[in-house]
Coordinates of C-alpha atoms and ligand atoms in Angstrom, one line a residue:
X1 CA -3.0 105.6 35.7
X2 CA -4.0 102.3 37.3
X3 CA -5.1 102.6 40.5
X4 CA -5.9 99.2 41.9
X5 CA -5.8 95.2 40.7
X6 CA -8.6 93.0 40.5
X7 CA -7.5 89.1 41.6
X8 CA -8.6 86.9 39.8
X9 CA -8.7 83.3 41.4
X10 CA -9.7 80.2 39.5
X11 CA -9.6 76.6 41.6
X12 CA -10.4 78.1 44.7
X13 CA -13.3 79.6 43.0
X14 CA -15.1 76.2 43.2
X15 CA -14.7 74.9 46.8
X16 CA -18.0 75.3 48.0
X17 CA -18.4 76.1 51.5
X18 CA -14.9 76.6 52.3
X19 CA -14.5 78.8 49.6
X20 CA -14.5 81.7 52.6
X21 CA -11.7 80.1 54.5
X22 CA -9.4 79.7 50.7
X23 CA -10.6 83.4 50.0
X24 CA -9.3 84.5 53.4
X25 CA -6.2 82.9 53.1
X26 CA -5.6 84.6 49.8
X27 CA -6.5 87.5 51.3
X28 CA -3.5 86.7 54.0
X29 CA -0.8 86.2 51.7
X30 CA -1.7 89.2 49.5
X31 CA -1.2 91.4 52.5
X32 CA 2.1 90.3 53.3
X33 CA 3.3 90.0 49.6
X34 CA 2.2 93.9 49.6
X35 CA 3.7 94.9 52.7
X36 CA 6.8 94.3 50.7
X37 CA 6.1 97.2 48.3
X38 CA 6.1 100.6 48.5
X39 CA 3.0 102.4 49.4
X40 CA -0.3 101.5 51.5
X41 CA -2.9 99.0 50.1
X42 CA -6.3 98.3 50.9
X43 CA -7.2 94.6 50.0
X44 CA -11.2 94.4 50.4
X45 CA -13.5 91.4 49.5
X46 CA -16.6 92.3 47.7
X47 CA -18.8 89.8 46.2
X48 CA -16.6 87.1 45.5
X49 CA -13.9 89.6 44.2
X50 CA -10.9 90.4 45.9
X51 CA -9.7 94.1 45.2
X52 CA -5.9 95.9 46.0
X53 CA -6.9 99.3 46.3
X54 CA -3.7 101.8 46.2
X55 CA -4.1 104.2 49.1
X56 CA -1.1 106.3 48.2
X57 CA 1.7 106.6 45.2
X58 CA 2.8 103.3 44.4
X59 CA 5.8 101.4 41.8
X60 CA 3.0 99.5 39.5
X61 CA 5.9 97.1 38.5
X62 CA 6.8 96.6 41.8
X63 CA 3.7 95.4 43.0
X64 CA 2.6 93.3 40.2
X65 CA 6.3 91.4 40.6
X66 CA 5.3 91.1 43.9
X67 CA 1.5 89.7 42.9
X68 CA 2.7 87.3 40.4
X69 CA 4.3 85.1 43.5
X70 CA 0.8 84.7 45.5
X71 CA -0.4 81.3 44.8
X72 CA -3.9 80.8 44.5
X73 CA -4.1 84.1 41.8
X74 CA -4.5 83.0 38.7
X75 CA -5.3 86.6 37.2
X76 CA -4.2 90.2 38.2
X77 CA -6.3 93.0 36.2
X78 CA -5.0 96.2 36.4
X79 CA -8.1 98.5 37.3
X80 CA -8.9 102.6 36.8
X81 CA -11.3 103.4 39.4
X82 CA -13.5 106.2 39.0
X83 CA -16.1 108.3 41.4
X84 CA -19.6 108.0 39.5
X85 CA -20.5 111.3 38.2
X86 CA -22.4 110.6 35.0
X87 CA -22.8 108.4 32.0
X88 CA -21.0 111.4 29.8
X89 CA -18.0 111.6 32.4
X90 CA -17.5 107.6 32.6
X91 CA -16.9 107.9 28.6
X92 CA -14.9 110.6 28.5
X93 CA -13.0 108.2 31.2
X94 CA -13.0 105.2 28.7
X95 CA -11.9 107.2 26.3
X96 CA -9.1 108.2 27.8
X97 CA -8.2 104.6 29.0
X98 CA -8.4 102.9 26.0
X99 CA -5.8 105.8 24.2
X100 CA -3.2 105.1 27.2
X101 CA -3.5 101.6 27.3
X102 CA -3.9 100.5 23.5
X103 CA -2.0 103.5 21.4
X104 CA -2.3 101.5 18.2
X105 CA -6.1 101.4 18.7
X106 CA -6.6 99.2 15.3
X107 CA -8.1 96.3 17.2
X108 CA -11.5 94.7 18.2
X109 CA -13.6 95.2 21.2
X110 CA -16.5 94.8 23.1
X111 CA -18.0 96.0 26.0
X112 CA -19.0 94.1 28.9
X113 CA -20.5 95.7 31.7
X114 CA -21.8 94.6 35.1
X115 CA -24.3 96.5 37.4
X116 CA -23.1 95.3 40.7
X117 CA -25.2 98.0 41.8
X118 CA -28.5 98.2 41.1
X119 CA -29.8 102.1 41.4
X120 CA -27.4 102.7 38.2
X121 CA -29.8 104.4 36.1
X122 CA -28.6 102.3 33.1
X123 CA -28.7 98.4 32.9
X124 CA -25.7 96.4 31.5
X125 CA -27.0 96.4 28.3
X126 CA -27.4 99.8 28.1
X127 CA -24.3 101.0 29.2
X128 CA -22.7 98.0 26.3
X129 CA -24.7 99.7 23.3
X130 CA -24.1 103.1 24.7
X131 CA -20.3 103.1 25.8
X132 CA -19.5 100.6 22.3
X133 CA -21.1 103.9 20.2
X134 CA -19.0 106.5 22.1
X135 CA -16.0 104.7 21.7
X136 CA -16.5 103.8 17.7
X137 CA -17.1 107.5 17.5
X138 CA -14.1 108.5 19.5
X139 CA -11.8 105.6 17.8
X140 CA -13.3 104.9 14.3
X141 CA -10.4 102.1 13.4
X142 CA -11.6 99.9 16.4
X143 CA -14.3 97.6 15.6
X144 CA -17.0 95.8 17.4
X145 CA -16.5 91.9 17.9
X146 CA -18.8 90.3 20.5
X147 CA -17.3 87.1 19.7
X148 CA -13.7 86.8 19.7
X149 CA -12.6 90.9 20.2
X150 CA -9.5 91.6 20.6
X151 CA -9.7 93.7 24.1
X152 CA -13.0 93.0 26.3
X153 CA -13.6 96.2 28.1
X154 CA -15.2 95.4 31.5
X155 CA -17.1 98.2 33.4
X156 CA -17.9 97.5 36.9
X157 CA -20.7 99.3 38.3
X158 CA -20.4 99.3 42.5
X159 CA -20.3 102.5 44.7
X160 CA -17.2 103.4 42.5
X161 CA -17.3 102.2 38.7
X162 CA -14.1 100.0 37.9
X163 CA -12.8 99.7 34.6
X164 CA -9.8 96.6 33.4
X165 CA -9.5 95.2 30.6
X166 CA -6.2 93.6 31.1
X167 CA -4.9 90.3 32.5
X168 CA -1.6 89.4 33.8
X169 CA -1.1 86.1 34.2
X170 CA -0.6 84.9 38.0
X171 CA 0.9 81.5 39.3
X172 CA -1.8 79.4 39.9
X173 CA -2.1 76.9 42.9
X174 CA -3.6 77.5 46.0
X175 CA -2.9 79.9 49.0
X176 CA 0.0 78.7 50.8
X177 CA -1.0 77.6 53.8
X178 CA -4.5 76.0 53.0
X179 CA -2.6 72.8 52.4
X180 CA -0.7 72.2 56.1
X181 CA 3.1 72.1 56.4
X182 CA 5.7 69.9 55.0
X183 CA 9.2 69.6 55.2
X184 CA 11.4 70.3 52.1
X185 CA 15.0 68.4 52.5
X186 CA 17.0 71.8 50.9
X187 CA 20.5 71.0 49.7
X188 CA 22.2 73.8 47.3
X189 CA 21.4 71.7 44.2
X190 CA 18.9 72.3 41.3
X191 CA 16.0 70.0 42.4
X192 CA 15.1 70.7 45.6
X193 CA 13.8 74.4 45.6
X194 CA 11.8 73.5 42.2
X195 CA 10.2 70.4 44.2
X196 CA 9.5 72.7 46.9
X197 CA 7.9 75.6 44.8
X198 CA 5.8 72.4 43.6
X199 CA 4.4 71.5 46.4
X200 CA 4.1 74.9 48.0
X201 CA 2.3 76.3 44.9
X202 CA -0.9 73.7 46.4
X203 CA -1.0 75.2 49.4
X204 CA 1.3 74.1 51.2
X205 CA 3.7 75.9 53.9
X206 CA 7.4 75.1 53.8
X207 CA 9.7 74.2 56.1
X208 CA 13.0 73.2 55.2
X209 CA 16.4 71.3 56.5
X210 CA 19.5 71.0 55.3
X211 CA 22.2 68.8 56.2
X212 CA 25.3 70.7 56.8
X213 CA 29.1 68.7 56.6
X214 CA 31.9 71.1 57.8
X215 CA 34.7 71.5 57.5
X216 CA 34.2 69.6 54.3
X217 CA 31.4 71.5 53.0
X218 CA 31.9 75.3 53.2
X219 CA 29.9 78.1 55.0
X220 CA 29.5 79.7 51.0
X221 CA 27.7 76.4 50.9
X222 CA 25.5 76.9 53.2
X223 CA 24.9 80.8 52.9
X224 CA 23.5 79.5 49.0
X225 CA 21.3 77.3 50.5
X226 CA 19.6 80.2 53.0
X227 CA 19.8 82.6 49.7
X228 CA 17.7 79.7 48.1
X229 CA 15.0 79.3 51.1
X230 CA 14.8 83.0 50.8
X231 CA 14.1 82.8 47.4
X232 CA 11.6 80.2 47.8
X233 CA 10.0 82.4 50.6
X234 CA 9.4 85.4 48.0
X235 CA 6.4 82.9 47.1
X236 CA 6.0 80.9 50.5
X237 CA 6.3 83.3 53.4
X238 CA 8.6 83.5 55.5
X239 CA 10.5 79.5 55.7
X240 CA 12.2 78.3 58.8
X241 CA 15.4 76.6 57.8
X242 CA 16.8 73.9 60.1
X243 CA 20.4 73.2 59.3
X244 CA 21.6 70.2 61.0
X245 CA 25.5 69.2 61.7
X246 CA 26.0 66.2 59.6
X247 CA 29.9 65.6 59.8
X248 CA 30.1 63.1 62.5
X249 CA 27.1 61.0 61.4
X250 CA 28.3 61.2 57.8
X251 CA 32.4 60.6 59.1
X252 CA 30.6 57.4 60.9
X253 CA 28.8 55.9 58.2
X254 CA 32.2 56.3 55.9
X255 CA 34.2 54.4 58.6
X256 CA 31.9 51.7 59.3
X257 CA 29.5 50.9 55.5
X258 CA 31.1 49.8 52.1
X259 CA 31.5 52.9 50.7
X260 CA 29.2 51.5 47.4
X261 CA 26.5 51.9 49.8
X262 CA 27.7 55.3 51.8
X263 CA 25.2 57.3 50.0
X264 CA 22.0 55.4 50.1
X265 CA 22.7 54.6 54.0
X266 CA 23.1 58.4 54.2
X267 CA 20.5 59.6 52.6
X268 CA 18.2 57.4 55.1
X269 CA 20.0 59.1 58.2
X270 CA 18.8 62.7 56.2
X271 CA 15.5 61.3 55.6
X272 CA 15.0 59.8 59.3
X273 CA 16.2 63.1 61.0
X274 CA 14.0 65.4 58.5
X275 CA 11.3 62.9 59.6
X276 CA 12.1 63.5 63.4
X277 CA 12.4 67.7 63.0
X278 CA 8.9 67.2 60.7
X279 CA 7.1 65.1 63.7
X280 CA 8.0 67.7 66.1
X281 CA 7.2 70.8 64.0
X282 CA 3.8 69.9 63.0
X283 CA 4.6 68.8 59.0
X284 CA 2.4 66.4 57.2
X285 CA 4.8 65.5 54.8
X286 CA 8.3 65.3 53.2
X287 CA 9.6 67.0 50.5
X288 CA 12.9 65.9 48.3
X289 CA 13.9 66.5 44.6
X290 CA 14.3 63.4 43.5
X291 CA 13.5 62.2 39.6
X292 CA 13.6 58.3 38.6
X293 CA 17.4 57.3 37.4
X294 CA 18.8 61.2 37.9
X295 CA 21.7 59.6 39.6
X296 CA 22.4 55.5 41.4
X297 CA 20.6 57.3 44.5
X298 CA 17.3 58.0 42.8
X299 CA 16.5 54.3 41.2
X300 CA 13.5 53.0 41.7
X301 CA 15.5 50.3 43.8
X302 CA 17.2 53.2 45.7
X303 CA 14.1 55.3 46.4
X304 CA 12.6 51.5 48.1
X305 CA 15.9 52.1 50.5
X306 CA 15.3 55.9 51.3
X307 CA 11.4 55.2 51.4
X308 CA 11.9 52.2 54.0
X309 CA 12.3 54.8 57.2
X310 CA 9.9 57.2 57.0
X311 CA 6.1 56.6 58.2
X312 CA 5.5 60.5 56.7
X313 CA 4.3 60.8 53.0
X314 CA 7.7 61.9 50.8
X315 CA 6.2 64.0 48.0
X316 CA 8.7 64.0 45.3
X317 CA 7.2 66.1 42.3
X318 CA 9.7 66.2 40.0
X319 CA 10.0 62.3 40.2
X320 CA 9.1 62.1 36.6
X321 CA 10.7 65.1 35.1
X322 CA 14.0 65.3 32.7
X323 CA 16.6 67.5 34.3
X324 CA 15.7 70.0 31.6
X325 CA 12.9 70.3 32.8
X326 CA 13.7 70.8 35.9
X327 CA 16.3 73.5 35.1
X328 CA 13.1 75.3 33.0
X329 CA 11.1 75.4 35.9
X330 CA 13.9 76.7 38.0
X331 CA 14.8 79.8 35.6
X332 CA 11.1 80.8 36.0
X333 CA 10.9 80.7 40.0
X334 CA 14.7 82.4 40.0
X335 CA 16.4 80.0 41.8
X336 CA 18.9 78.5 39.4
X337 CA 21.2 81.4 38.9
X338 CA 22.1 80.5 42.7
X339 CA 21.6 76.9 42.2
X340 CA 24.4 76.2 40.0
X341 CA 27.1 78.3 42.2
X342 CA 29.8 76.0 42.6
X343 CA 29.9 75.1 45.9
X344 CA 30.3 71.5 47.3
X345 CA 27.4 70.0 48.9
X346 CA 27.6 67.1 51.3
X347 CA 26.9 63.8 49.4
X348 CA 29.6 65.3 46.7
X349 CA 32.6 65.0 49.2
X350 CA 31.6 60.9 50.1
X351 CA 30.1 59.5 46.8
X352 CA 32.6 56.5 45.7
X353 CA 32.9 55.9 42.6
X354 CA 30.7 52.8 42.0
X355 CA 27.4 53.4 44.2
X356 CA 25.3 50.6 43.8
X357 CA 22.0 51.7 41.9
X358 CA 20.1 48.1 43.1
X359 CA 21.1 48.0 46.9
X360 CA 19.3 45.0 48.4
X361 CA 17.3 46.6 51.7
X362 CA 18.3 43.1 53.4
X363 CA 22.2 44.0 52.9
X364 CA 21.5 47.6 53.7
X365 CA 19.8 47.0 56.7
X366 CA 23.0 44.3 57.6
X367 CA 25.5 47.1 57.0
X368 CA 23.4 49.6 59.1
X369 CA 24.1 47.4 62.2
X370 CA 27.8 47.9 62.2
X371 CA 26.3 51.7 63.3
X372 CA 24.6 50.4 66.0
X373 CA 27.3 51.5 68.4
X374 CA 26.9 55.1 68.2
X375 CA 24.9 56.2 65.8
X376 CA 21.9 57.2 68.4
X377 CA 23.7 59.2 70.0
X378 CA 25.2 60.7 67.1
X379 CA 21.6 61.5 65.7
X380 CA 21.0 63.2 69.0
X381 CA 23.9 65.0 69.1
X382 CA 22.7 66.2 65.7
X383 CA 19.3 66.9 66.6
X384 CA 20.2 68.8 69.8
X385 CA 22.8 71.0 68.0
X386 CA 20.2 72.4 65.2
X387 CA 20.4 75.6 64.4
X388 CA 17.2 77.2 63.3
X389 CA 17.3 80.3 60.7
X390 CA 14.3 81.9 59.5
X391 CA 14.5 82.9 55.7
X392 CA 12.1 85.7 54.6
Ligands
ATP401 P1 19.5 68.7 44.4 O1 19.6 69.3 43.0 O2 18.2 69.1 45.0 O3 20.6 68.9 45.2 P2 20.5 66.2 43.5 O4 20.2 65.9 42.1 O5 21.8 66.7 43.9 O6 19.3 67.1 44.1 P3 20.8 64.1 45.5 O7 22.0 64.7 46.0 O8 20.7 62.7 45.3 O9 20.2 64.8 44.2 O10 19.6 64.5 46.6 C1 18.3 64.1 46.4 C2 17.5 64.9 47.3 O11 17.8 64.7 48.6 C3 17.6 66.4 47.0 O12 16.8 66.8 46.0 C4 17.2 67.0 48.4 O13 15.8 67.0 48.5 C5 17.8 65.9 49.3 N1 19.2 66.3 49.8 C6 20.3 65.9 49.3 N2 21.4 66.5 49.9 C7 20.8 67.3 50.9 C8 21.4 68.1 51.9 N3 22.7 68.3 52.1 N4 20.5 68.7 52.7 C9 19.2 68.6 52.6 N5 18.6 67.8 51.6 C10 19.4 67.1 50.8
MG402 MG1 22.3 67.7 45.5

């Protein structure tokens, strides 16, 4: 029955003057979410609305699943579009519509009608008194309620008359891409595609890295964590993925550090290379999954450490969430079903068994010396042999 979707957009309703350029870029990522359905779309802006007009058969369900991952919607109505040929036929229309949609008709209503266009012989007014009569007389269990009705029955009035009355509930945020570019450290785990969905669902583009130990950790490892940047790009677009060959710098650090301290000296070697592949991508920011006391790494002492080498911003949105949380929030974007496959990831395979949780930067920055030897070239090494995927 439903031939199109209204969009309904909320924050980036109130932008002012660059509403246009947040309107466009919804406009964007709407397209390419459709492309990925069956059947043709047309997507047209018309006084501050944004329509998705079917142009052929399409899989309703389909598309909506599809809808619900476009930040910046915060509302899909499902609309029946008609041809204006008369007061008497647009009833009989409503009529119609309101036995498909609501079958157990014993609810409240009211009308609410908007003449976008003005030559409609009837005003909004009219066409509220009128169409509430005809329908109380078609369906005489449904009341009136102008206050709090059950189902508000909205009648558009533009070349074509639109008719919704239903809201889905969309993800919020802002078009991805209106935000700039930052780069989410990806390891298999739980946290990291929920921190990235965070901070992509403001706008922001992802790209991702992931640092990649084998022999030690397993290609299954890292085929989970392209599954998970595909999964993240179902809402993002298309994510490129560096994975970057962390064995020798990791192998290094293990031969050379106290092995209390292998983890927090490591994770500043990820964070300083994500940094460097950020700088040369054009990313504003960093992204990790990190949450106060998870584990020794993620200490207020230990984030100073990781914190110390990077001159980019490291958003961390989950910083202040319990892991049950986080785990929530993963079952609702669909990552965690692949998140908790059991494959080893990198820091597993070096933690010792007492990491400090209050390293002192001045020891840490000591023990970093005894790398001075070859841990450039390493890092280069590293940086030269990227591999770059693209997950979509
Ligand atoms: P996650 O569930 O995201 O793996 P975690 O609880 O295992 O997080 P850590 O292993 O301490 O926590 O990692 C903290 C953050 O560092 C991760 O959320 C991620 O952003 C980043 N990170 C850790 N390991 C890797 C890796 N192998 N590749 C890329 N980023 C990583
Ligand atoms: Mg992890």
């Amino acid at each position: 029955m439903f031939t199109a979707f209204l969009i309904k957009y909320a924050e980036i309703g109130i932008k002012g003057k660059n509403r246009f350029l947040f309107e466009d870029a919804l406009i964007g990522q709407i397209k390419y979410a459709v492309k990925k359905c069956e059947g043709e779309f047309l997507i047209h802006k018309t006084q501050g609305r944004i329509y998705v007009e079917a142009q052929t058969e399409f899989d309703f369900e389909e598309t909506v699943g599809h809808l619900r991952r476009v930040f910046g919607i915060s509302g899909i109505c499902p609309v029946v579009y008609v041809e204006d040929q008369g007061f008497d036929r647009l009833c009989e229309t409503i009529i119609r519509y309101i036995g498909e949609v609501y079958p157990e008709r014993s609810k409240t209503f009211k009308v609410q009608a908007r003449r976008a266009r003005k030559n409609y012989p009837l005003d909004s007014m009219e066409i509220n008194a009128r169409m509430g009569e005809a329908i109380l007389e078609a369906y005489p269990e449904m009341k009136v309620d102008v206050h709090n009705p059950d189902i508000v029955l909205n009648i558009e009035v533009r070349e074509k008359i639109y008719i919704y009355s239903e809201t889905i509930p969309g993800p919020g945020g802002m078009p991805v891409g209106t935000g700039g570019k930052a780069m989410l450290l990806l390891s298999g785990g739980i946290d990291s595609p929920a921190a990235g969905y965070m901070i992509a669902k403001r706008g922001v583009k992802l790209d991702a890295v992931y640092f990649h130990a084998p022999p030690y950790t397993s290609e299954r490892a890292k085929q989970k964590v392209v599954d998970l940047a595909r999964l993240l790009a179902r809402f993002t677009g298309p994510v490129y993925l560096h994975v970057i060959n962390f064995t020798d710098i990791q192998l290094y650090i293990y031969e050379k550090c106290p092995h209390e301290e292998l983890t927090i000296i490591m994770r500043r070697y990820m964070m300083r290379i994500a940094e460097h592949i950020a700088q040369e991508t054009g990313c504003l920011g960093l992204i990790t999954g990190e949450s106060i006391g998870q584990v020794a790494s993620q200490t207020m002492s230990s984030l100073i450490a990781t914190n110390e080498v990077c001159q980019l911003p490291v958003y961390r949105p989950l910083i202040g969430f319990d892991k049950q949380e986080i785990v929530e929030l993963s079952e609702k974007i669909g990552t965690y079903e692949t998140s908790i496959l059991p494959f080893e990831d990198c820091c597993t395979i070096f933690v010792a068994k007492h990491p400090v949780t209050k390293p002192n930067l001045n020891v840490i920055r000591r023990h970093e010396h005894n790398l001075d030897e070859r841990i450039e070239e390493l890092v280069d090494t590293a940086l030269k042999t990227k591999e770059l995927m693209i997950a979509e």
